Backbone as XML, in Angstrom:
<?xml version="1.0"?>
<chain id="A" units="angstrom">
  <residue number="1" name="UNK">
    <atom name="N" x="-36.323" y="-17.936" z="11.487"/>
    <atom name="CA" x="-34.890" y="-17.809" z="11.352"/>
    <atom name="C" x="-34.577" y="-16.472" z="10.694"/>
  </residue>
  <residue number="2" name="UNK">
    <atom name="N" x="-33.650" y="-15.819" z="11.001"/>
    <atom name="CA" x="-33.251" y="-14.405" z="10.715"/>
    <atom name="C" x="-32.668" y="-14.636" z="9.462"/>
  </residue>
  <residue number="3" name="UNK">
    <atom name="N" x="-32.522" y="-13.688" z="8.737"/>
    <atom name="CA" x="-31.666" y="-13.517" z="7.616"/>
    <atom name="C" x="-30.415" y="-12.564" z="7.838"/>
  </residue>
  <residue number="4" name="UNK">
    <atom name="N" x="-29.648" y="-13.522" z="7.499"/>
    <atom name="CA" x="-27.987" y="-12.523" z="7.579"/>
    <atom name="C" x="-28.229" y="-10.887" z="6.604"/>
  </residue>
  <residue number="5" name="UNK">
    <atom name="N" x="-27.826" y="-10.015" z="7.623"/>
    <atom name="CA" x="-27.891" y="-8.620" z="6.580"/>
    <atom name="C" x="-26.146" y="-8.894" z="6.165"/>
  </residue>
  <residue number="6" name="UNK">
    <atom name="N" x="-26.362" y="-8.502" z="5.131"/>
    <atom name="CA" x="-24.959" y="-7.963" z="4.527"/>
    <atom name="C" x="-25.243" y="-6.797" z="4.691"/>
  </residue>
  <residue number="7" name="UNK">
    <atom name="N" x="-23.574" y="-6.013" z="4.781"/>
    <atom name="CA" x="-23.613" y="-4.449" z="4.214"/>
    <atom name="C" x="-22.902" y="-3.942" z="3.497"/>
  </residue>
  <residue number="8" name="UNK">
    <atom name="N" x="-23.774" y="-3.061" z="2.792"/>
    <atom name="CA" x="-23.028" y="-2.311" z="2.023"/>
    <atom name="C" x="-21.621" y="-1.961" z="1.566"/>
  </residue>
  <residue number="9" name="UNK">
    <atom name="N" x="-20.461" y="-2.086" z="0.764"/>
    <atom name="CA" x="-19.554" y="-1.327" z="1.028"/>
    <atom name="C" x="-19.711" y="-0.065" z="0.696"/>
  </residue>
  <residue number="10" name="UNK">
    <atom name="N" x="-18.628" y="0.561" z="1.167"/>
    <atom name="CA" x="-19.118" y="2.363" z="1.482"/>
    <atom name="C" x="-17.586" y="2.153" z="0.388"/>
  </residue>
  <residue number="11" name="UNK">
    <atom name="N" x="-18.494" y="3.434" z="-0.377"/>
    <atom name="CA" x="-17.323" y="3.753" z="-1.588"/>
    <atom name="C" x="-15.967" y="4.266" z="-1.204"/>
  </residue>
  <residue number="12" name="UNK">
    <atom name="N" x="-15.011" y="3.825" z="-1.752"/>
    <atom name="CA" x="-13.739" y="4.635" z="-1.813"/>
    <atom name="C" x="-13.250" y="6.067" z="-1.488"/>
  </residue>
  <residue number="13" name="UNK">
    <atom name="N" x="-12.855" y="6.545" z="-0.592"/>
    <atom name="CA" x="-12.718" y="7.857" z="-1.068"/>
    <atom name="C" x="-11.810" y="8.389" z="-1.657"/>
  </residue>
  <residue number="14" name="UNK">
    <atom name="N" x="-12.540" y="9.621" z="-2.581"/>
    <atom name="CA" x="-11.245" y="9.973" z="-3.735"/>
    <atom name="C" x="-10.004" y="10.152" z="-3.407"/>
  </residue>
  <residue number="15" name="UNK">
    <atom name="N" x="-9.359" y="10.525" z="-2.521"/>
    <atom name="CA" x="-8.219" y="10.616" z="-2.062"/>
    <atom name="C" x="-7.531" y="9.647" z="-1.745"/>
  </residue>
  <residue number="16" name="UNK">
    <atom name="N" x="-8.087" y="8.532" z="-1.002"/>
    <atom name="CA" x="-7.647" y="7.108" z="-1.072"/>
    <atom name="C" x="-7.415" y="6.629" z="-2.259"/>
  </residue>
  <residue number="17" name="UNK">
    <atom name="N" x="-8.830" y="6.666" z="-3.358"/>
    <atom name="CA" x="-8.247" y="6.351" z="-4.739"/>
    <atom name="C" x="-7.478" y="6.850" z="-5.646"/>
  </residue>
  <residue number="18" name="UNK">
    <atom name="N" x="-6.785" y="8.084" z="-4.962"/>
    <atom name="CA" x="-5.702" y="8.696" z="-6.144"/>
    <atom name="C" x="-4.752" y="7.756" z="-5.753"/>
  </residue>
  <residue number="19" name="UNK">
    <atom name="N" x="-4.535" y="7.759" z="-4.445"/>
    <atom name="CA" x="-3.166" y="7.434" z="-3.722"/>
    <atom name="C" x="-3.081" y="5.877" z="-4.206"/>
  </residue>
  <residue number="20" name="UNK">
    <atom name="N" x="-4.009" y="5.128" z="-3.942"/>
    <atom name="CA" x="-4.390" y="3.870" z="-4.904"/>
    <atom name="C" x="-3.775" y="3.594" z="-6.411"/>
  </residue>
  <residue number="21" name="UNK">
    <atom name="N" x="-4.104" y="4.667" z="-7.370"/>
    <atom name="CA" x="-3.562" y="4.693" z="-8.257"/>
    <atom name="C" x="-2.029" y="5.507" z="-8.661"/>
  </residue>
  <residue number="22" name="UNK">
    <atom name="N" x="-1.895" y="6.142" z="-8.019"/>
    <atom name="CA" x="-0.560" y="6.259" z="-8.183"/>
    <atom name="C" x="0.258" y="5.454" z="-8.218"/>
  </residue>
  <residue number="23" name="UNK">
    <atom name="N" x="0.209" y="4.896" z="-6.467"/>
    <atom name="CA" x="1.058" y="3.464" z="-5.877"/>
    <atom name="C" x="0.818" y="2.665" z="-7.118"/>
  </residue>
  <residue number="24" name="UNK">
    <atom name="N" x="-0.028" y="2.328" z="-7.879"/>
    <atom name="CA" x="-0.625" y="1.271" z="-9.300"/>
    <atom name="C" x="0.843" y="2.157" z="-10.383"/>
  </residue>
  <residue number="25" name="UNK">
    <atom name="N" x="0.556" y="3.198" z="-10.459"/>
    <atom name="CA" x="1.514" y="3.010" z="-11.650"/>
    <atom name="C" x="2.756" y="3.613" z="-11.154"/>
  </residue>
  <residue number="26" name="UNK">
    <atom name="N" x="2.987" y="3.267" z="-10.253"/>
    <atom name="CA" x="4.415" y="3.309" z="-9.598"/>
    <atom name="C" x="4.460" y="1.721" z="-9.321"/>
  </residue>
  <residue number="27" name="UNK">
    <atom name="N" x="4.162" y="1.046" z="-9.221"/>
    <atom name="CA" x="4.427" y="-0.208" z="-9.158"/>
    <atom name="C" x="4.897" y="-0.577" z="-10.688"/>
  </residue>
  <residue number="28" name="UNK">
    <atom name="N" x="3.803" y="-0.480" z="-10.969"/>
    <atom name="CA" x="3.739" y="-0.651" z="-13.063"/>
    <atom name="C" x="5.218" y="0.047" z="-13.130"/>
  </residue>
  <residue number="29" name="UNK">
    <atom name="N" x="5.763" y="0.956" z="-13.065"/>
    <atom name="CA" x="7.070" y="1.298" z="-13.670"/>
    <atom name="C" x="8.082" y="0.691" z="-12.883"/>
  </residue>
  <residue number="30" name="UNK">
    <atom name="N" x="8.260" y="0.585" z="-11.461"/>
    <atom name="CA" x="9.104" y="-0.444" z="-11.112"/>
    <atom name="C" x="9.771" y="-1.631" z="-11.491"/>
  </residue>
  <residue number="31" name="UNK">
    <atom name="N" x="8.221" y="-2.412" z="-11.820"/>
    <atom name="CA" x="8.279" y="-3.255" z="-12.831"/>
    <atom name="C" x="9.236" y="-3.513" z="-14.480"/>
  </residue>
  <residue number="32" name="UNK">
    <atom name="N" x="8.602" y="-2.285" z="-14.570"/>
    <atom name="CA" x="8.972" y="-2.180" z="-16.222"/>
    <atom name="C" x="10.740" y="-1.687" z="-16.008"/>
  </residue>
  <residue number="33" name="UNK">
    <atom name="N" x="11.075" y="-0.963" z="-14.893"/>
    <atom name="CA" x="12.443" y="-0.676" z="-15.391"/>
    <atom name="C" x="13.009" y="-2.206" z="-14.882"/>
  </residue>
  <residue number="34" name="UNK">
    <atom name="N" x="12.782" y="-2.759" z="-14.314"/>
    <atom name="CA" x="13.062" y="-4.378" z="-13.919"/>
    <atom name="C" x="13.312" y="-4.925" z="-15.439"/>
  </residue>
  <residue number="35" name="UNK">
    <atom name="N" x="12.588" y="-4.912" z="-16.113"/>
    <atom name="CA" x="12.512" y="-5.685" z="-17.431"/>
    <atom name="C" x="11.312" y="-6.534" z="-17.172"/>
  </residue>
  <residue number="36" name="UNK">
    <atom name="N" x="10.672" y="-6.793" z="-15.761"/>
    <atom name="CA" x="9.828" y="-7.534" z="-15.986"/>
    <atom name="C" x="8.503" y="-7.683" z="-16.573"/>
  </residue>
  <residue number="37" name="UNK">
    <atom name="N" x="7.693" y="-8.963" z="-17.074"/>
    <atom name="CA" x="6.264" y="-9.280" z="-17.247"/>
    <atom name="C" x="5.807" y="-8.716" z="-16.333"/>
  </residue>
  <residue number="38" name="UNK">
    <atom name="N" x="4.188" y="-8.841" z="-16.175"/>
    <atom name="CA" x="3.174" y="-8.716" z="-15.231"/>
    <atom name="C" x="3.651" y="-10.394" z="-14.306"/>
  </residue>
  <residue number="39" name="UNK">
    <atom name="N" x="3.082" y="-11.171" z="-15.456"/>
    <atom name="CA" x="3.832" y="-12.487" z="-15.490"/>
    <atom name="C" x="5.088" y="-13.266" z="-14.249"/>
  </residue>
  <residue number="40" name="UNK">
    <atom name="N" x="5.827" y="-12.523" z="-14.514"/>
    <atom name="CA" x="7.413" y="-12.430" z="-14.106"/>
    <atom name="C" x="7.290" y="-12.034" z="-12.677"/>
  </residue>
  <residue number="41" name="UNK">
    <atom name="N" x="6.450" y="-10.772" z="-12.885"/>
    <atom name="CA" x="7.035" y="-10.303" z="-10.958"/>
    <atom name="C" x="5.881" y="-11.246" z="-10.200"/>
  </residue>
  <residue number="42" name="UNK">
    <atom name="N" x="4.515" y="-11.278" z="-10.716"/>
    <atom name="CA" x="3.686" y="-12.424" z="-9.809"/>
    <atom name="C" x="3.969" y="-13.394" z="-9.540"/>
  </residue>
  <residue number="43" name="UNK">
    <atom name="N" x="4.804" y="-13.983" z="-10.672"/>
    <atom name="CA" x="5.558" y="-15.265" z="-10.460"/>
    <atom name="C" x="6.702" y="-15.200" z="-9.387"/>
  </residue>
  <residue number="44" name="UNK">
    <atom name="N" x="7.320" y="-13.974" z="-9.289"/>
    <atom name="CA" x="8.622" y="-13.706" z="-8.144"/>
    <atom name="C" x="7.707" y="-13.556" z="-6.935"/>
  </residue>
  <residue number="45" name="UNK">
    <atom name="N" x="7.188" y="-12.937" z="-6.885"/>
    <atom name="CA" x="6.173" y="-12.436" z="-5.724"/>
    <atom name="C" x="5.006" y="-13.540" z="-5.007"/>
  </residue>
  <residue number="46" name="UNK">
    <atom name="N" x="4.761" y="-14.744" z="-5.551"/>
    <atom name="CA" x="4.254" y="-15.529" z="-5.228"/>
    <atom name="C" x="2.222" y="-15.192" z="-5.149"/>
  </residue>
  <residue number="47" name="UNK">
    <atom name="N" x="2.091" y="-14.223" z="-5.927"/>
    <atom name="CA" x="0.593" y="-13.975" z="-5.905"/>
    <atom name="C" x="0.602" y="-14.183" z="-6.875"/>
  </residue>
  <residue number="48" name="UNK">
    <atom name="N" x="-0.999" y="-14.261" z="-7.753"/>
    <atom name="CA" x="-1.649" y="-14.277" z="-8.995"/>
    <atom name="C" x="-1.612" y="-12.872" z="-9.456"/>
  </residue>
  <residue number="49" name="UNK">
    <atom name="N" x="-1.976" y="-13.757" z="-11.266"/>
    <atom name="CA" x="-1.343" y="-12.628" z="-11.864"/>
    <atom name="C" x="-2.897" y="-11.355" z="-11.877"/>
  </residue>
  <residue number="50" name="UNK">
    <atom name="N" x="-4.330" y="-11.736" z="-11.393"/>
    <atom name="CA" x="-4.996" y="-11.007" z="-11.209"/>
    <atom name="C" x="-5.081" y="-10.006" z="-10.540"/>
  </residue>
  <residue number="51" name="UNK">
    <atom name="N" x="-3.923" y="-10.872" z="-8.901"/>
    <atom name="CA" x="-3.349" y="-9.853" z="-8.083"/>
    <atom name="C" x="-2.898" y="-8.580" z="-8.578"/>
  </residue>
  <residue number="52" name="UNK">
    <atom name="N" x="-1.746" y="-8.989" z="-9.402"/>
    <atom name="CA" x="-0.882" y="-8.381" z="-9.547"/>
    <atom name="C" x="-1.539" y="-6.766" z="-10.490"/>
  </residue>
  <residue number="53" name="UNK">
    <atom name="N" x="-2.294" y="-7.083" z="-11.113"/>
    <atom name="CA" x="-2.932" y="-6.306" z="-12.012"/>
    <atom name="C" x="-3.717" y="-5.326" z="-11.917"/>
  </residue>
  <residue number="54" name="UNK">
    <atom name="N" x="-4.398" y="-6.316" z="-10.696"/>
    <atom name="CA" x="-5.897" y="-4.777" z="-9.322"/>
    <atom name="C" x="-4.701" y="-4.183" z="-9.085"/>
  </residue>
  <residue number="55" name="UNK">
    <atom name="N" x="-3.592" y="-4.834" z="-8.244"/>
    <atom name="CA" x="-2.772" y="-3.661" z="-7.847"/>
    <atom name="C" x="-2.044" y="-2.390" z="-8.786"/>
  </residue>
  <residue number="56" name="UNK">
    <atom name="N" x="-1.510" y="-2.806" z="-9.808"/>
    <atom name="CA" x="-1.295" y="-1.808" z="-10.863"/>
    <atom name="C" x="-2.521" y="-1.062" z="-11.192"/>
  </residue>
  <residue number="57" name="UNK">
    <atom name="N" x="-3.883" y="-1.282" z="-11.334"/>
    <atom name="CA" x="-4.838" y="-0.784" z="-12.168"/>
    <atom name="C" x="-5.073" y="0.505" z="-10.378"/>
  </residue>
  <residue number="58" name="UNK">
    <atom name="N" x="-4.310" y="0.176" z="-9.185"/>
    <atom name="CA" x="-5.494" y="1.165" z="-8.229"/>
    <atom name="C" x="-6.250" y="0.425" z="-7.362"/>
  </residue>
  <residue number="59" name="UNK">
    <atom name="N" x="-6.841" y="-1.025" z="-7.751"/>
    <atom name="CA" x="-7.652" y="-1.763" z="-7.060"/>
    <atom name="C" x="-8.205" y="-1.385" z="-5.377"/>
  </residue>
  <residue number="60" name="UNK">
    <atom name="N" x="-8.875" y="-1.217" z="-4.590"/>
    <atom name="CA" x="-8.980" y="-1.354" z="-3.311"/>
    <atom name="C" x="-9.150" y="-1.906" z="-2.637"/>
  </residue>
  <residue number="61" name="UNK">
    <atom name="N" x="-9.543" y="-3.292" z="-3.273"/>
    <atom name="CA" x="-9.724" y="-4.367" z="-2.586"/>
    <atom name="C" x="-8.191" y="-5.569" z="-2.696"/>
  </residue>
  <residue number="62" name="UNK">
    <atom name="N" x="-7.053" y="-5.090" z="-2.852"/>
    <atom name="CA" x="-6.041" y="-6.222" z="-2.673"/>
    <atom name="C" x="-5.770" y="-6.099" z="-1.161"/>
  </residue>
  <residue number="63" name="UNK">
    <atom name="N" x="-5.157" y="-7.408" z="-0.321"/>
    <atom name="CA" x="-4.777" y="-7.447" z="0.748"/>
    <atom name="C" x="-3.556" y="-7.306" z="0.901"/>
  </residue>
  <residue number="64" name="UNK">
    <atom name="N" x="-3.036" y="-5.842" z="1.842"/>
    <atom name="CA" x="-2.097" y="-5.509" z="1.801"/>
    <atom name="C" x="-0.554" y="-6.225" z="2.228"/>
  </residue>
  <residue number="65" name="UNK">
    <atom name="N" x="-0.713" y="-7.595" z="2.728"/>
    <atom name="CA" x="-0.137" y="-8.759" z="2.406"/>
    <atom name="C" x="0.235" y="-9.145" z="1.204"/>
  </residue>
  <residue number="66" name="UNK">
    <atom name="N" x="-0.257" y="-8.891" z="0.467"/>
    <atom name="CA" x="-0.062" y="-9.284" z="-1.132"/>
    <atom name="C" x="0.616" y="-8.137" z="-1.871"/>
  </residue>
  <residue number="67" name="UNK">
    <atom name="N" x="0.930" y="-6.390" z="-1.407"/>
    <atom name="CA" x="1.410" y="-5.565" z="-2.226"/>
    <atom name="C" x="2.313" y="-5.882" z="-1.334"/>
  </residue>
  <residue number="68" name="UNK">
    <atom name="N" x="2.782" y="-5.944" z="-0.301"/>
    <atom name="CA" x="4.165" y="-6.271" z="0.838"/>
    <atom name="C" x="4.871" y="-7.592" z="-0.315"/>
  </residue>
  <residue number="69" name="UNK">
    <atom name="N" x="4.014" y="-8.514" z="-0.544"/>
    <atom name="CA" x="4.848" y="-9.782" z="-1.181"/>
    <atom name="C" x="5.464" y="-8.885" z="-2.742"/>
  </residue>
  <residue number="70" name="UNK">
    <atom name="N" x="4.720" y="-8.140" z="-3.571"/>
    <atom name="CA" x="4.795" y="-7.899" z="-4.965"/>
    <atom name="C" x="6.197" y="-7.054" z="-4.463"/>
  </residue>
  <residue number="71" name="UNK">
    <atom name="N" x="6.147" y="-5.846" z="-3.626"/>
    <atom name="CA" x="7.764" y="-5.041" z="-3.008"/>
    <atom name="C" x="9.131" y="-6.060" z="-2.693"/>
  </residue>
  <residue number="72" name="UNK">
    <atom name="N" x="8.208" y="-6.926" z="-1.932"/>
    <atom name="CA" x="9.408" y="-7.902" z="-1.823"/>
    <atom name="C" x="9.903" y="-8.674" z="-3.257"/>
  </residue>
  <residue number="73" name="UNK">
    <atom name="N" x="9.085" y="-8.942" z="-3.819"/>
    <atom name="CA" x="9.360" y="-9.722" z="-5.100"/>
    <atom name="C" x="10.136" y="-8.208" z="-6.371"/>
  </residue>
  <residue number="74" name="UNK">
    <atom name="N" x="9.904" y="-7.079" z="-6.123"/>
    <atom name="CA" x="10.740" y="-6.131" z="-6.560"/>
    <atom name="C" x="11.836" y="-5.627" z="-5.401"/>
  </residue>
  <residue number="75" name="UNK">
    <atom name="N" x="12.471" y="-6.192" z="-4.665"/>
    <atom name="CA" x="13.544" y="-5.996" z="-3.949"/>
    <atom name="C" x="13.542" y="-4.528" z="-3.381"/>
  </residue>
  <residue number="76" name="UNK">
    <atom name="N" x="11.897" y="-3.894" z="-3.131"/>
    <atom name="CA" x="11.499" y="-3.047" z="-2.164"/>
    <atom name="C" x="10.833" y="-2.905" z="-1.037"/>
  </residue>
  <residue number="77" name="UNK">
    <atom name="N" x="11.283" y="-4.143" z="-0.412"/>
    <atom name="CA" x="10.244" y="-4.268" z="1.021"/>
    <atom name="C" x="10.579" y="-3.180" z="1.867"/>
  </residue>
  <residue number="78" name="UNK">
    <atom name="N" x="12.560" y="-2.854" z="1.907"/>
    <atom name="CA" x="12.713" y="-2.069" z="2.758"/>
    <atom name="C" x="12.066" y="-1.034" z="3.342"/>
  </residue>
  <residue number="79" name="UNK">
    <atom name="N" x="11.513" y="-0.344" z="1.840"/>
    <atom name="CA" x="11.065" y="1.316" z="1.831"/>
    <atom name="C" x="9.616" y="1.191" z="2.593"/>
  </residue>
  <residue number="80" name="UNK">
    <atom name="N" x="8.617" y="-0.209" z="2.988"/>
    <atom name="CA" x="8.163" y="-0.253" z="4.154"/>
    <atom name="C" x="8.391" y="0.507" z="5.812"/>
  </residue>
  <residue number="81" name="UNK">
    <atom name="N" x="9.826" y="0.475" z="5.653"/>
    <atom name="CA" x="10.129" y="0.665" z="7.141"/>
    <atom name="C" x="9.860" y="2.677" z="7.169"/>
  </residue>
  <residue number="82" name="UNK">
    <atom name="N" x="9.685" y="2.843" z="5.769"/>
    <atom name="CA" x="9.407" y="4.049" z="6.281"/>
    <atom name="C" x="8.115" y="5.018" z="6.505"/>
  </residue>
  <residue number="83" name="UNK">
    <atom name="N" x="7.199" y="3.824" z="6.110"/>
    <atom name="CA" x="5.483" y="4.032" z="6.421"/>
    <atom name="C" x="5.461" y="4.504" z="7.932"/>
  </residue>
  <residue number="84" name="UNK">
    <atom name="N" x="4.706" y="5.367" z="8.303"/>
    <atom name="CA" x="3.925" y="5.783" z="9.511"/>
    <atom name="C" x="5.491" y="5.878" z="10.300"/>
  </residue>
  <residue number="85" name="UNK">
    <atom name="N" x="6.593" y="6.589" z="10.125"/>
    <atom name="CA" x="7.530" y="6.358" z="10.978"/>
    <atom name="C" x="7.307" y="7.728" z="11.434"/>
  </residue>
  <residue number="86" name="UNK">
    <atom name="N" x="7.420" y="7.842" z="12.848"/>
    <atom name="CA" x="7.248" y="8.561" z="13.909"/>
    <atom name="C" x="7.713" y="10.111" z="13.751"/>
  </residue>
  <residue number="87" name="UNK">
    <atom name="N" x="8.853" y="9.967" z="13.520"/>
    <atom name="CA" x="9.818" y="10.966" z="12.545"/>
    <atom name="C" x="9.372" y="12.011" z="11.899"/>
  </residue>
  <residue number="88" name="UNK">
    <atom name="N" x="7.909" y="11.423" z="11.282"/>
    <atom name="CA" x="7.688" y="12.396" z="10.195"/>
    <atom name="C" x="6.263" y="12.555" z="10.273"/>
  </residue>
  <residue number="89" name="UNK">
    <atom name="N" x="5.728" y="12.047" z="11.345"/>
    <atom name="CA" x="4.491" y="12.655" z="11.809"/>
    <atom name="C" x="4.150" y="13.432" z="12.329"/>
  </residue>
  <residue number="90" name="UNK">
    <atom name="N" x="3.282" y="14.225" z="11.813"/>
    <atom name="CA" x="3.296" y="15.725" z="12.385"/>
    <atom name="C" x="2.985" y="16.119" z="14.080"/>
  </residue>
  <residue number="91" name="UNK">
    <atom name="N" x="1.903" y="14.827" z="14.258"/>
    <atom name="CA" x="1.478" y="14.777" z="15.834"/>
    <atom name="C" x="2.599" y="14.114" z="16.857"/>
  </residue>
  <residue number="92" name="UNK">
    <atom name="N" x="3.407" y="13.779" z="16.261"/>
    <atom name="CA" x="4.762" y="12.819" z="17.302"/>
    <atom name="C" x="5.784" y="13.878" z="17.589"/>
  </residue>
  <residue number="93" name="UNK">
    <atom name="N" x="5.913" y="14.949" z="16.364"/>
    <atom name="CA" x="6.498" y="16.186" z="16.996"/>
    <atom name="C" x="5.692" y="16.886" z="17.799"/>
  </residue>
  <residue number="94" name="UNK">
    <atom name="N" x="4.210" y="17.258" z="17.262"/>
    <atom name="CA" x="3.581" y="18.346" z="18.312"/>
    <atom name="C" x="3.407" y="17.690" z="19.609"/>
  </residue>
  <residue number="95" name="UNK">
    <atom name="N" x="3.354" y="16.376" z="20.058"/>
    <atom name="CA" x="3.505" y="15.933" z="21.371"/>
    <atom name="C" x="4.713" y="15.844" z="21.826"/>
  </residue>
  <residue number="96" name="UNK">
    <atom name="N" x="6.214" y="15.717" z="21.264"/>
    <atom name="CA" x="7.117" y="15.944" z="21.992"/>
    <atom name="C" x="7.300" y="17.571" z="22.415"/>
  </residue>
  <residue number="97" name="UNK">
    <atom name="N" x="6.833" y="18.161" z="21.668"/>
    <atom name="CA" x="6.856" y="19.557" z="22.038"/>
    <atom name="C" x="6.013" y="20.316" z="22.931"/>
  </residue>
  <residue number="98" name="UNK">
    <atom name="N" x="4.769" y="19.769" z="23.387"/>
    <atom name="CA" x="4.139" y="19.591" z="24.296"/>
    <atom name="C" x="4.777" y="19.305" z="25.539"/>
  </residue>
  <residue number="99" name="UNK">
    <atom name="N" x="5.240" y="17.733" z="25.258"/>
    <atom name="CA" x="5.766" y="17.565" z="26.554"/>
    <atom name="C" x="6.980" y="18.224" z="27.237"/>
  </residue>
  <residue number="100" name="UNK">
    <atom name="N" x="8.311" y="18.695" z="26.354"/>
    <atom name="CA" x="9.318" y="19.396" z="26.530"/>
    <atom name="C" x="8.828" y="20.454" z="26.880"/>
  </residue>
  <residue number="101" name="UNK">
    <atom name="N" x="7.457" y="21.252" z="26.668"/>
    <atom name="CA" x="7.548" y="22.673" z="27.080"/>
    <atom name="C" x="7.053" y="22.891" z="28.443"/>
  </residue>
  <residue number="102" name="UNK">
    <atom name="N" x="5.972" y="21.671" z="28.602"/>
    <atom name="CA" x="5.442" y="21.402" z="30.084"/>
    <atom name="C" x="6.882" y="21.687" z="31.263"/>
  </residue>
  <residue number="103" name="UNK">
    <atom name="N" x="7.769" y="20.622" z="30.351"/>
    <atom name="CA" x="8.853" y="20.263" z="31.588"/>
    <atom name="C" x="9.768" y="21.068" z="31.964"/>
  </residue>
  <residue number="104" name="UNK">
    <atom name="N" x="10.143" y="22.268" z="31.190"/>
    <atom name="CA" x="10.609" y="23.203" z="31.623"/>
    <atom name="C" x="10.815" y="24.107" z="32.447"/>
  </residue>
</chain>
């Protein structure tokens, strides 16, 4: 009988983990101008409060289901809608501009 390999996780990369921690203490002050606990918003947000805490500390392992619930539970889900929007990607212009120059 074979043995299951596990693998490795492959470390973080630093750039992921700044951005990690920033989003962490930009959450953390959200919070705090709220007035709320750690306590308080996990409790609004419907995750644990361990959740809540990887995510402030940077964590990389929370499921991004769970920072969507903590935004919603700070009455910022909206600012979601402006992740990956087309608008402001650099390749969604250089392909419309592509294609407009073809068609000319």
């Amino acid at each position: 009988m074979d043995t299951p390999r596990f693998r490795t996780p492959k470390p973080t990369p630093v750039l992921v983990h700044a951005s990690l921690a920033r989003l962490g203490r930009r959450l953390a002050r959200a919070r705090k101008l709220r007035e709320l606990t750690q306590e308080d918003l996990a409790h609004l947000s419907d995750v644990s409060l361990s959740t809540l805490r990887s995510l402030e500390a940077g964590a990389d392992g929370v499921a991004l289901g769970n920072f969507l619930k903590v935004l919603q539970g700070l009455n910022l889900l909206d600012q979601v809608e402006d992740w990956l929007d087309p608008r402001r990607d650099p390749e969604t212009v250089n392909f419309v501009e592509r294609r407009l120059g073809s068609g000319g």
